[in-house]
């Protein structure tokens, strides 16, 4: 559907920083940029407002970032949900409900994420990192958690993209990914949940420091 296409394309432009926080979007401007009619764009802007990525103004919408307090809350929610999905994925692995090929694919994704991070390919690293964590949520099989995480991830990404810098402690980040993957592979649910929560809270801390963002 045209509405879905417009929503996806506008969301991508917001998440990659093309439309940064504070930028005003009108139906006319967005429709011209997407080369679409105004009707699907209007519905897409309404959906983005419901997602918390834009807010309505007198004329069009404005891309929004979370204020520091809400950003802290978003990290706390992400930490809780990623702990849940990691723990559930490890439990499913322990019970033989995850295919070896899926774990191998997750390992490969962790490796390319580590390479992009260490080489300073910032936007690629952000996307790969998100895919790694999303894949764990998918392996957990909890659709509601996955959908909620996507929304929280979007809001965090928009709110922190402007301060994006090369990761100083990239080896630490990659080591946490490795520890998380090992715990899931071994079926150690409690450890997987603990590592996932710690990883997100460490991310929150480093995101607030100059020169680091993850």
mmCIF file of C-alpha atoms in Angstrom:
data_model
loop_
_atom_site.group_PDB
_atom_site.id
_atom_site.type_symbol
_atom_site.label_atom_id
_atom_site.label_comp_id
_atom_site.label_asym_id
_atom_site.label_seq_id
_atom_site.Cartn_x
_atom_site.Cartn_y
_atom_site.Cartn_z
ATOM 1 C CA UNK A 1 0.000 0.000 0.000
ATOM 2 C CA UNK A 2 1.085 3.550 -0.728
ATOM 3 C CA UNK A 3 0.509 4.515 2.899
ATOM 4 C CA UNK A 4 2.962 1.851 4.071
ATOM 5 C CA UNK A 5 5.555 2.834 1.468
ATOM 6 C CA UNK A 6 5.319 6.496 2.459
ATOM 7 C CA UNK A 7 5.596 5.619 6.147
ATOM 8 C CA UNK A 8 8.636 3.397 5.590
ATOM 9 C CA UNK A 9 10.476 5.908 3.417
ATOM 10 C CA UNK A 10 9.820 8.878 5.707
ATOM 11 C CA UNK A 11 10.815 6.817 8.744
ATOM 12 C CA UNK A 12 14.102 5.897 7.049
ATOM 13 C CA UNK A 13 14.812 9.561 6.250
ATOM 14 C CA UNK A 14 14.224 10.465 9.892
ATOM 15 C CA UNK A 15 16.325 7.609 11.259
ATOM 16 C CA UNK A 16 19.303 8.344 9.009
ATOM 17 C CA UNK A 17 19.276 12.021 9.967
ATOM 18 C CA UNK A 18 18.125 13.428 6.621
ATOM 19 C CA UNK A 19 15.233 14.936 8.556
ATOM 20 C CA UNK A 20 16.841 15.794 11.893
ATOM 21 C CA UNK A 21 15.058 16.799 15.104
ATOM 22 C CA UNK A 22 13.592 20.270 14.704
ATOM 23 C CA UNK A 23 13.029 19.941 10.963
ATOM 24 C CA UNK A 24 9.503 20.837 9.884
ATOM 25 C CA UNK A 25 7.750 18.628 7.338
ATOM 26 C CA UNK A 26 4.613 19.539 5.449
ATOM 27 C CA UNK A 27 2.476 17.244 3.357
ATOM 28 C CA UNK A 28 3.445 19.190 0.263
ATOM 29 C CA UNK A 29 7.192 19.036 0.906
ATOM 30 C CA UNK A 30 7.165 15.378 1.892
ATOM 31 C CA UNK A 31 4.997 14.412 -1.064
ATOM 32 C CA UNK A 32 7.380 16.206 -3.417
ATOM 33 C CA UNK A 33 10.424 14.533 -1.854
ATOM 34 C CA UNK A 34 8.833 11.087 -2.162
ATOM 35 C CA UNK A 35 7.230 11.835 -5.527
ATOM 36 C CA UNK A 36 3.889 10.656 -4.183
ATOM 37 C CA UNK A 37 0.443 12.147 -3.752
ATOM 38 C CA UNK A 38 -0.429 13.936 -0.535
ATOM 39 C CA UNK A 39 -2.978 11.386 0.712
ATOM 40 C CA UNK A 40 -0.551 8.534 1.603
ATOM 41 C CA UNK A 41 1.931 11.091 2.922
ATOM 42 C CA UNK A 42 -0.744 12.540 5.209
ATOM 43 C CA UNK A 43 -1.458 9.089 6.632
ATOM 44 C CA UNK A 44 2.267 8.382 6.981
ATOM 45 C CA UNK A 45 2.793 11.566 8.987
ATOM 46 C CA UNK A 46 -0.063 10.592 11.286
ATOM 47 C CA UNK A 47 1.522 7.169 11.818
ATOM 48 C CA UNK A 48 4.912 8.728 12.528
ATOM 49 C CA UNK A 49 3.258 10.972 15.122
ATOM 50 C CA UNK A 50 1.758 7.889 16.757
ATOM 51 C CA UNK A 51 5.256 6.348 16.723
ATOM 52 C CA UNK A 52 6.589 9.363 18.625
ATOM 53 C CA UNK A 53 8.964 10.462 15.848
ATOM 54 C CA UNK A 54 7.143 13.675 14.910
ATOM 55 C CA UNK A 55 4.615 15.987 16.505
ATOM 56 C CA UNK A 56 1.911 18.016 14.835
ATOM 57 C CA UNK A 57 2.339 21.767 14.590
ATOM 58 C CA UNK A 58 0.184 24.483 13.143
ATOM 59 C CA UNK A 59 1.513 23.627 9.722
ATOM 60 C CA UNK A 60 2.780 20.108 9.147
ATOM 61 C CA UNK A 61 4.874 18.236 11.703
ATOM 62 C CA UNK A 62 8.243 18.636 13.390
ATOM 63 C CA UNK A 63 10.723 15.816 13.913
ATOM 64 C CA UNK A 64 11.219 15.388 17.657
ATOM 65 C CA UNK A 65 13.931 14.064 19.939
ATOM 66 C CA UNK A 66 13.405 12.822 23.468
ATOM 67 C CA UNK A 67 14.367 15.180 26.251
ATOM 68 C CA UNK A 68 17.047 13.873 28.655
ATOM 69 C CA UNK A 69 14.532 12.501 31.138
ATOM 70 C CA UNK A 70 12.491 10.677 28.509
ATOM 71 C CA UNK A 71 15.677 9.389 26.868
ATOM 72 C CA UNK A 72 16.742 7.888 30.193
ATOM 73 C CA UNK A 73 13.323 6.252 30.505
ATOM 74 C CA UNK A 74 13.631 4.893 26.959
ATOM 75 C CA UNK A 75 16.967 3.247 27.786
ATOM 76 C CA UNK A 76 15.447 1.697 30.899
ATOM 77 C CA UNK A 77 12.569 0.257 28.865
ATOM 78 C CA UNK A 78 14.974 -1.002 26.206
ATOM 79 C CA UNK A 79 17.138 -2.627 28.884
ATOM 80 C CA UNK A 80 14.155 -4.438 30.394
ATOM 81 C CA UNK A 81 12.839 -5.637 27.041
ATOM 82 C CA UNK A 82 16.221 -6.763 25.742
ATOM 83 C CA UNK A 83 16.834 -8.654 28.984
ATOM 84 C CA UNK A 84 13.467 -10.356 28.498
ATOM 85 C CA UNK A 85 14.077 -11.284 24.860
ATOM 86 C CA UNK A 86 17.629 -12.503 25.513
ATOM 87 C CA UNK A 87 16.447 -14.649 28.410
ATOM 88 C CA UNK A 88 13.586 -16.046 26.344
ATOM 89 C CA UNK A 89 15.842 -16.760 23.370
ATOM 90 C CA UNK A 90 18.260 -18.645 25.641
ATOM 91 C CA UNK A 91 15.384 -20.650 27.096
ATOM 92 C CA UNK A 92 14.156 -21.561 23.628
ATOM 93 C CA UNK A 93 17.692 -22.577 22.660
ATOM 94 C CA UNK A 94 17.990 -24.753 25.768
ATOM 95 C CA UNK A 95 14.720 -26.417 24.814
ATOM 96 C CA UNK A 96 15.956 -27.132 21.282
ATOM 97 C CA UNK A 97 13.600 -24.658 19.620
ATOM 98 C CA UNK A 98 16.213 -22.586 17.759
ATOM 99 C CA UNK A 99 17.815 -23.975 14.614
ATOM 100 C CA UNK A 100 21.650 -24.156 14.492
ATOM 101 C CA UNK A 101 21.535 -22.157 11.255
ATOM 102 C CA UNK A 102 19.824 -19.284 13.071
ATOM 103 C CA UNK A 103 22.557 -19.189 15.713
ATOM 104 C CA UNK A 104 25.230 -19.327 13.004
ATOM 105 C CA UNK A 105 23.586 -16.380 11.244
ATOM 106 C CA UNK A 106 23.516 -14.457 14.519
ATOM 107 C CA UNK A 107 27.225 -15.160 15.002
ATOM 108 C CA UNK A 108 27.980 -13.914 11.483
ATOM 109 C CA UNK A 109 25.974 -10.772 12.175
ATOM 110 C CA UNK A 110 27.905 -10.178 15.409
ATOM 111 C CA UNK A 111 31.169 -10.480 13.463
ATOM 112 C CA UNK A 112 30.269 -7.973 10.750
ATOM 113 C CA UNK A 113 28.908 -5.617 13.413
ATOM 114 C CA UNK A 114 32.235 -5.787 15.265
ATOM 115 C CA UNK A 115 34.142 -5.073 12.057
ATOM 116 C CA UNK A 116 32.011 -2.056 11.144
ATOM 117 C CA UNK A 117 32.296 -0.712 14.695
ATOM 118 C CA UNK A 118 36.089 -1.087 14.931
ATOM 119 C CA UNK A 119 36.576 0.487 11.502
ATOM 120 C CA UNK A 120 34.462 3.512 12.379
ATOM 121 C CA UNK A 121 31.755 2.963 9.761
ATOM 122 C CA UNK A 122 29.263 4.723 11.971
ATOM 123 C CA UNK A 123 25.893 4.517 10.249
ATOM 124 C CA UNK A 124 26.555 0.973 9.072
ATOM 125 C CA UNK A 125 27.550 -0.013 12.605
ATOM 126 C CA UNK A 126 24.370 1.522 14.015
ATOM 127 C CA UNK A 127 22.202 -0.429 11.575
ATOM 128 C CA UNK A 128 24.098 -3.699 12.067
ATOM 129 C CA UNK A 129 23.995 -3.335 15.839
ATOM 130 C CA UNK A 130 20.270 -2.825 15.686
ATOM 131 C CA UNK A 131 19.836 -5.844 13.406
ATOM 132 C CA UNK A 132 21.828 -7.976 15.874
ATOM 133 C CA UNK A 133 19.582 -7.073 18.784
ATOM 134 C CA UNK A 134 16.418 -7.273 16.680
ATOM 135 C CA UNK A 135 17.377 -10.773 15.596
ATOM 136 C CA UNK A 136 17.680 -11.864 19.226
ATOM 137 C CA UNK A 137 14.196 -10.484 19.861
ATOM 138 C CA UNK A 138 12.921 -12.422 16.846
ATOM 139 C CA UNK A 139 14.515 -15.626 18.131
ATOM 140 C CA UNK A 140 12.679 -15.058 21.400
ATOM 141 C CA UNK A 141 9.417 -15.328 19.494
ATOM 142 C CA UNK A 142 7.744 -12.491 21.409
ATOM 143 C CA UNK A 143 6.076 -10.325 18.771
ATOM 144 C CA UNK A 144 4.847 -7.678 21.208
ATOM 145 C CA UNK A 145 8.328 -7.240 22.694
ATOM 146 C CA UNK A 146 9.863 -6.989 19.212
ATOM 147 C CA UNK A 147 7.375 -4.350 18.095
ATOM 148 C CA UNK A 148 7.801 -2.313 21.269
ATOM 149 C CA UNK A 149 11.581 -2.527 21.010
ATOM 150 C CA UNK A 150 11.455 -1.238 17.439
ATOM 151 C CA UNK A 151 9.549 1.835 18.556
ATOM 152 C CA UNK A 152 11.889 2.500 21.495
ATOM 153 C CA UNK A 153 14.939 1.956 19.260
ATOM 154 C CA UNK A 154 13.574 4.493 16.766
ATOM 155 C CA UNK A 155 13.133 7.144 19.419
ATOM 156 C CA UNK A 156 16.595 6.543 20.888
ATOM 157 C CA UNK A 157 18.239 6.582 17.465
ATOM 158 C CA UNK A 158 16.644 9.868 16.453
ATOM 159 C CA UNK A 159 17.534 11.410 19.806
ATOM 160 C CA UNK A 160 21.214 10.393 19.750
ATOM 161 C CA UNK A 161 22.141 10.443 16.052
ATOM 162 C CA UNK A 162 23.434 14.019 16.070
ATOM 163 C CA UNK A 163 26.011 13.150 18.745
ATOM 164 C CA UNK A 164 27.179 10.035 16.905
ATOM 165 C CA UNK A 165 30.953 9.549 17.236
ATOM 166 C CA UNK A 166 33.307 6.613 16.716
ATOM 167 C CA UNK A 167 33.046 4.106 19.532
ATOM 168 C CA UNK A 168 36.121 4.433 21.721
ATOM 169 C CA UNK A 169 35.574 1.144 23.551
ATOM 170 C CA UNK A 170 34.556 -0.891 20.525
ATOM 171 C CA UNK A 171 36.338 -3.994 21.856
ATOM 172 C CA UNK A 172 34.206 -3.803 25.008
ATOM 173 C CA UNK A 173 31.013 -3.509 22.951
ATOM 174 C CA UNK A 174 31.972 -6.479 20.787
ATOM 175 C CA UNK A 175 32.936 -8.511 23.852
ATOM 176 C CA UNK A 176 29.504 -7.901 25.357
ATOM 177 C CA UNK A 177 27.889 -9.068 22.123
ATOM 178 C CA UNK A 178 30.055 -12.196 22.225
ATOM 179 C CA UNK A 179 29.172 -12.865 25.859
ATOM 180 C CA UNK A 180 25.485 -12.420 25.090
ATOM 181 C CA UNK A 181 25.643 -14.744 22.101
ATOM 182 C CA UNK A 182 27.521 -17.378 24.109
ATOM 183 C CA UNK A 183 24.962 -17.267 26.922
ATOM 184 C CA UNK A 184 22.114 -17.698 24.430
ATOM 185 C CA UNK A 185 23.917 -20.511 22.612
ATOM 186 C CA UNK A 186 24.571 -22.289 25.909
ATOM 187 C CA UNK A 187 20.956 -21.870 26.978
ATOM 188 C CA UNK A 188 21.896 -19.866 30.085
ATOM 189 C CA UNK A 189 18.772 -17.755 30.320
ATOM 190 C CA UNK A 190 19.557 -15.847 33.516
ATOM 191 C CA UNK A 191 23.044 -14.930 32.304
ATOM 192 C CA UNK A 192 21.722 -13.865 28.901
ATOM 193 C CA UNK A 193 19.188 -11.537 30.504
ATOM 194 C CA UNK A 194 21.773 -10.046 32.841
ATOM 195 C CA UNK A 195 24.292 -9.443 30.052
ATOM 196 C CA UNK A 196 21.684 -7.876 27.766
ATOM 197 C CA UNK A 197 20.512 -5.495 30.479
ATOM 198 C CA UNK A 198 24.077 -4.494 31.369
ATOM 199 C CA UNK A 199 24.921 -3.927 27.713
ATOM 200 C CA UNK A 200 22.030 -1.514 27.211
ATOM 201 C CA UNK A 201 22.775 0.403 30.409
ATOM 202 C CA UNK A 202 26.444 0.661 29.424
ATOM 203 C CA UNK A 203 25.283 1.977 26.050
ATOM 204 C CA UNK A 204 23.209 4.603 27.825
ATOM 205 C CA UNK A 205 26.220 5.684 29.887
ATOM 206 C CA UNK A 206 28.661 5.934 26.988
ATOM 207 C CA UNK A 207 26.085 7.725 24.839
ATOM 208 C CA UNK A 208 26.202 10.559 27.362
ATOM 209 C CA UNK A 209 29.997 10.898 27.121
ATOM 210 C CA UNK A 210 31.866 12.936 24.489
ATOM 211 C CA UNK A 211 33.445 10.793 21.802
ATOM 212 C CA UNK A 212 31.295 7.709 22.232
ATOM 213 C CA UNK A 213 27.981 6.570 20.914
ATOM 214 C CA UNK A 214 26.565 3.086 20.617
#
